[in-house]
């Protein structure tokens, strides 16, 4: 079984809809991250969390919110989706040495 | 904002060729440098974590070197194979307080190995 899982893997939605992307991990890591990837732009950090009580904004947090429900779960929400949030979203976890382990990604399309 | 640059942006080589590409980063703000391999339709996988100036790491036909004083790392692939085709990402872990645990990624080098 995969150590980092993401649901859904693909999602098509309409402008204005609320969307939640979920991430679960079995690696026992405290640190979890959400990234988005746009063609030609590399991975950009949206939010990160070092434990259930510590959540921090990344480089591009506007339009997103997160919830760390437990050590193993970190959800990303788009309160009102817009077309320029169409992207590939990755969840990742890391240990103290910060080697990051990525989930399989969620491809989100906002029409 | 940290600037992590990778070059070239893309690269085509023939099977059997050896190749290398570069990751540049601000030498004044360095804690560790990570390399990842990202195959199409998969998730990035860690290759190396490098921390010391002069570090050299090797995994099979892939190796990497690090120069923290001048702010660059090279990734080498010896005898490229089609299965090496992927995007190779480098990421900087900075040496600055609250940002210490975040990675800043470069845009990647897309390697295509033609059979």
CSV table of C-alpha atoms in Angstrom, one decimal:
chain,number,residue,atom,x,y,z
A,1,UNK,CA,0.0,0.0,0.0
A,2,UNK,CA,1.1,3.5,-0.7
A,3,UNK,CA,2.5,5.5,2.2
A,4,UNK,CA,0.9,8.8,1.0
A,5,UNK,CA,-2.5,8.7,-0.6
A,6,UNK,CA,-4.6,11.4,-2.1
A,7,UNK,CA,-8.3,11.5,-3.0
A,8,UNK,CA,-9.7,12.1,-5.4
A,9,UNK,CA,-7.1,11.5,-8.1
A,10,UNK,CA,-9.0,13.5,-10.7
A,11,UNK,CA,-11.7,16.1,-10.3
A,12,UNK,CA,-13.6,18.3,-12.7
A,13,UNK,CA,-15.7,21.1,-11.1
A,14,UNK,CA,-17.3,24.4,-11.9
A,15,UNK,CA,-16.3,27.9,-11.0
A,16,UNK,CA,-17.6,28.8,-7.5
A,17,UNK,CA,-17.9,25.3,-6.2
A,18,UNK,CA,-16.2,24.3,-2.9
A,19,UNK,CA,-13.7,21.5,-3.3
A,20,UNK,CA,-11.8,19.4,-0.7
A,21,UNK,CA,-8.7,17.4,-1.5
A,22,UNK,CA,-7.7,14.9,1.0
A,23,UNK,CA,-4.3,13.5,2.0
A,24,UNK,CA,-3.5,10.6,4.3
A,25,UNK,CA,-0.1,9.1,5.3
A,26,UNK,CA,1.1,6.0,7.1
A,27,UNK,CA,4.7,7.1,7.4
A,28,UNK,CA,4.2,8.6,10.9
A,29,UNK,CA,5.7,11.9,9.9
A,30,UNK,CA,4.7,15.1,11.7
A,31,UNK,CA,5.3,17.4,8.7
A,32,UNK,CA,2.8,17.6,5.8
A,33,UNK,CA,2.7,19.9,2.8
A,34,UNK,CA,0.4,20.8,-0.1
A,35,UNK,CA,2.0,21.9,-3.4
A,36,UNK,CA,0.5,22.8,-6.8
A,37,UNK,CA,2.3,22.2,-10.1
A,38,UNK,CA,1.6,24.3,-13.2
A,39,UNK,CA,3.3,23.6,-16.5
A,40,UNK,CA,6.6,25.5,-16.6
A,41,UNK,CA,6.4,26.7,-13.0
A,42,UNK,CA,7.6,23.8,-10.9
A,43,UNK,CA,6.2,22.9,-7.5
A,44,UNK,CA,4.8,25.8,-5.5
A,45,UNK,CA,4.1,25.5,-1.8
A,46,UNK,CA,0.5,26.3,-0.8
A,47,UNK,CA,0.4,25.4,3.0
A,48,UNK,CA,2.5,23.3,5.3
A,49,UNK,CA,1.9,21.9,8.8
A,50,UNK,CA,4.5,20.7,11.3
A,51,UNK,CA,1.9,19.1,13.6
A,52,UNK,CA,-1.8,19.2,14.2
A,53,UNK,CA,-1.6,22.6,16.0
A,54,UNK,CA,0.9,24.2,13.6
A,55,UNK,CA,-0.3,25.3,10.2
A,56,UNK,CA,1.5,27.8,8.0
A,57,UNK,CA,0.9,29.6,4.7
A,58,UNK,CA,3.2,28.9,1.8
A,59,UNK,CA,4.0,30.9,-1.2
A,60,UNK,CA,0.6,30.8,-2.9
A,61,UNK,CA,-2.0,30.4,-0.1
A,62,UNK,CA,-4.6,32.9,-1.4
A,63,UNK,CA,-7.9,31.1,-2.3
A,64,UNK,CA,-7.0,28.0,-0.3
A,65,UNK,CA,-7.5,26.7,3.3
A,66,UNK,CA,-6.3,23.6,5.0
A,67,UNK,CA,-7.2,21.4,7.9
A,68,UNK,CA,-5.0,19.0,9.9
A,69,UNK,CA,-7.5,16.6,11.3
A,70,UNK,CA,-4.9,14.3,12.7
A,71,UNK,CA,-1.2,13.5,12.4
A,72,UNK,CA,-2.0,11.4,9.4
A,73,UNK,CA,-4.5,13.6,7.6
A,74,UNK,CA,-4.1,17.0,5.9
A,75,UNK,CA,-6.9,18.4,3.7
A,76,UNK,CA,-6.8,21.2,1.2
A,77,UNK,CA,-10.0,23.2,0.5
A,78,UNK,CA,-10.8,25.6,-2.3
A,79,UNK,CA,-13.7,27.6,-0.9
A,80,UNK,CA,-14.8,28.9,-4.2
A,81,UNK,CA,-12.9,27.4,-7.1
A,82,UNK,CA,-11.8,29.5,-10.0
A,83,UNK,CA,-10.3,28.4,-13.4
A,84,UNK,CA,-6.8,29.5,-12.6
A,85,UNK,CA,-6.7,26.9,-9.8
A,86,UNK,CA,-6.7,24.3,-12.5
A,87,UNK,CA,-3.5,22.4,-11.7
A,88,UNK,CA,-1.9,19.2,-10.4
A,89,UNK,CA,-1.9,19.1,-6.6
A,90,UNK,CA,0.5,17.1,-4.6
A,91,UNK,CA,0.5,16.3,-0.9
A,92,UNK,CA,3.9,15.4,0.7
A,93,UNK,CA,5.2,14.4,4.1
A,94,UNK,CA,8.7,14.7,5.6
A,95,UNK,CA,10.8,13.6,8.5
A,96,UNK,CA,13.2,15.8,10.4
A,97,UNK,CA,15.8,15.6,7.6
A,98,UNK,CA,13.1,17.0,5.3
A,99,UNK,CA,13.3,14.3,2.6
A,100,UNK,CA,9.8,14.6,1.2
A,101,UNK,CA,7.6,11.8,0.2
A,102,UNK,CA,4.9,12.7,-2.3
A,103,UNK,CA,1.4,11.4,-2.9
A,104,UNK,CA,0.3,10.4,-6.4
A,105,UNK,CA,-1.3,13.8,-7.1
A,106,UNK,CA,-4.8,15.1,-7.8
A,107,UNK,CA,-5.5,16.6,-11.2
A,108,UNK,CA,-8.1,19.4,-10.7
A,109,UNK,CA,-9.9,21.1,-13.5
A,110,UNK,CA,-12.1,24.1,-12.8
A,111,UNK,CA,-14.4,25.0,-15.7
B,1,UNK,CA,12.0,34.6,-2.2
B,2,UNK,CA,14.8,32.1,-2.8
B,3,UNK,CA,15.9,31.6,-6.4
B,4,UNK,CA,16.6,28.0,-7.4
B,5,UNK,CA,17.6,27.7,-11.0
B,6,UNK,CA,17.9,24.6,-13.1
B,7,UNK,CA,19.5,24.3,-16.5
B,8,UNK,CA,18.9,23.3,-19.1
B,9,UNK,CA,15.1,23.3,-19.1
B,10,UNK,CA,15.0,20.3,-21.3
B,11,UNK,CA,17.5,17.9,-22.8
B,12,UNK,CA,17.3,15.1,-25.4
B,13,UNK,CA,20.1,12.5,-25.5
B,14,UNK,CA,20.6,9.2,-27.2
B,15,UNK,CA,20.6,5.9,-25.3
B,16,UNK,CA,24.1,5.3,-24.0
B,17,UNK,CA,25.1,8.9,-23.8
B,18,UNK,CA,26.2,10.4,-20.5
B,19,UNK,CA,24.7,13.7,-19.5
B,20,UNK,CA,24.6,16.2,-16.7
B,21,UNK,CA,22.6,19.2,-15.7
B,22,UNK,CA,22.9,22.0,-13.1
B,23,UNK,CA,21.0,23.4,-10.1
B,24,UNK,CA,22.1,26.8,-8.9
B,25,UNK,CA,21.1,28.3,-5.6
B,26,UNK,CA,22.0,31.2,-3.3
B,27,UNK,CA,25.2,30.1,-1.5
B,28,UNK,CA,24.5,32.5,1.4
B,29,UNK,CA,21.3,30.7,2.5
B,30,UNK,CA,22.1,27.0,2.3
B,31,UNK,CA,21.3,24.1,4.6
B,32,UNK,CA,20.7,21.2,2.3
B,33,UNK,CA,20.1,20.4,-1.4
B,34,UNK,CA,17.7,17.7,-2.5
B,35,UNK,CA,17.4,16.0,-5.9
B,36,UNK,CA,14.2,14.3,-7.0
B,37,UNK,CA,13.3,12.2,-10.0
B,38,UNK,CA,9.8,12.8,-11.4
B,39,UNK,CA,8.5,10.4,-14.1
B,40,UNK,CA,5.4,11.4,-16.1
B,41,UNK,CA,2.1,10.4,-14.4
B,42,UNK,CA,4.0,9.5,-11.2
B,43,UNK,CA,5.0,11.4,-8.1
B,44,UNK,CA,8.4,12.8,-7.4
B,45,UNK,CA,10.8,10.4,-5.8
B,46,UNK,CA,13.8,11.4,-3.7
B,47,UNK,CA,17.3,10.7,-5.2
B,48,UNK,CA,19.7,12.5,-2.9
B,49,UNK,CA,20.0,14.8,0.0
B,50,UNK,CA,23.3,16.7,0.2
B,51,UNK,CA,24.5,18.9,2.9
B,52,UNK,CA,28.3,19.3,2.9
B,53,UNK,CA,30.5,21.2,0.4
B,54,UNK,CA,32.2,18.7,-1.8
B,55,UNK,CA,29.6,16.0,-1.1
B,56,UNK,CA,29.3,13.4,-3.9
B,57,UNK,CA,26.4,10.9,-3.8
B,58,UNK,CA,25.8,8.0,-6.1
B,59,UNK,CA,22.9,5.7,-6.9
B,60,UNK,CA,23.5,3.3,-9.7
B,61,UNK,CA,24.3,5.3,-12.9
B,62,UNK,CA,23.2,8.6,-11.3
B,63,UNK,CA,25.5,10.7,-9.2
B,64,UNK,CA,25.5,14.3,-7.9
B,65,UNK,CA,28.1,16.7,-6.6
B,66,UNK,CA,27.6,19.8,-4.4
B,67,UNK,CA,29.5,23.1,-4.2
B,68,UNK,CA,28.0,25.2,-1.5
B,69,UNK,CA,30.6,28.0,-1.7
B,70,UNK,CA,29.6,28.8,-5.3
B,71,UNK,CA,26.0,27.7,-5.0
B,72,UNK,CA,25.6,24.8,-7.5
B,73,UNK,CA,25.0,21.1,-7.8
B,74,UNK,CA,25.5,18.9,-10.8
B,75,UNK,CA,23.5,15.7,-11.5
B,76,UNK,CA,25.2,13.2,-13.8
B,77,UNK,CA,23.7,10.2,-15.5
B,78,UNK,CA,26.2,7.7,-17.0
B,79,UNK,CA,25.1,5.7,-20.0
B,80,UNK,CA,21.5,7.1,-20.2
B,81,UNK,CA,18.7,4.6,-20.7
B,82,UNK,CA,15.2,5.3,-21.9
B,83,UNK,CA,13.9,4.5,-18.4
B,84,UNK,CA,15.9,7.5,-17.2
B,85,UNK,CA,13.5,9.8,-19.0
B,86,UNK,CA,12.0,12.0,-16.4
B,87,UNK,CA,12.0,15.5,-14.9
B,88,UNK,CA,14.8,16.0,-12.4
B,89,UNK,CA,14.0,18.5,-9.7
B,90,UNK,CA,16.4,20.1,-7.2
B,91,UNK,CA,15.1,21.7,-4.1
B,92,UNK,CA,16.9,24.0,-1.6
B,93,UNK,CA,16.4,23.8,2.2
B,94,UNK,CA,17.5,27.2,3.4
B,95,UNK,CA,19.4,28.0,6.5
B,96,UNK,CA,17.1,30.7,7.8
B,97,UNK,CA,15.0,30.4,10.9
B,98,UNK,CA,11.4,29.7,10.3
B,99,UNK,CA,11.9,28.8,6.7
B,100,UNK,CA,14.3,26.1,7.5
B,101,UNK,CA,11.9,23.3,7.0
B,102,UNK,CA,10.5,24.4,3.7
B,103,UNK,CA,11.9,23.3,0.4
B,104,UNK,CA,12.1,25.7,-2.6
B,105,UNK,CA,12.0,23.8,-5.8
B,106,UNK,CA,13.6,24.6,-9.1
B,107,UNK,CA,11.5,24.2,-12.3
B,108,UNK,CA,13.2,21.0,-13.2
B,109,UNK,CA,15.2,19.6,-16.2
B,110,UNK,CA,13.2,17.4,-18.5
B,111,UNK,CA,15.4,14.6,-19.8
B,112,UNK,CA,14.3,12.5,-22.8
B,113,UNK,CA,16.5,9.5,-23.7
B,114,UNK,CA,15.9,8.3,-27.2
B,115,UNK,CA,16.4,4.6,-27.9
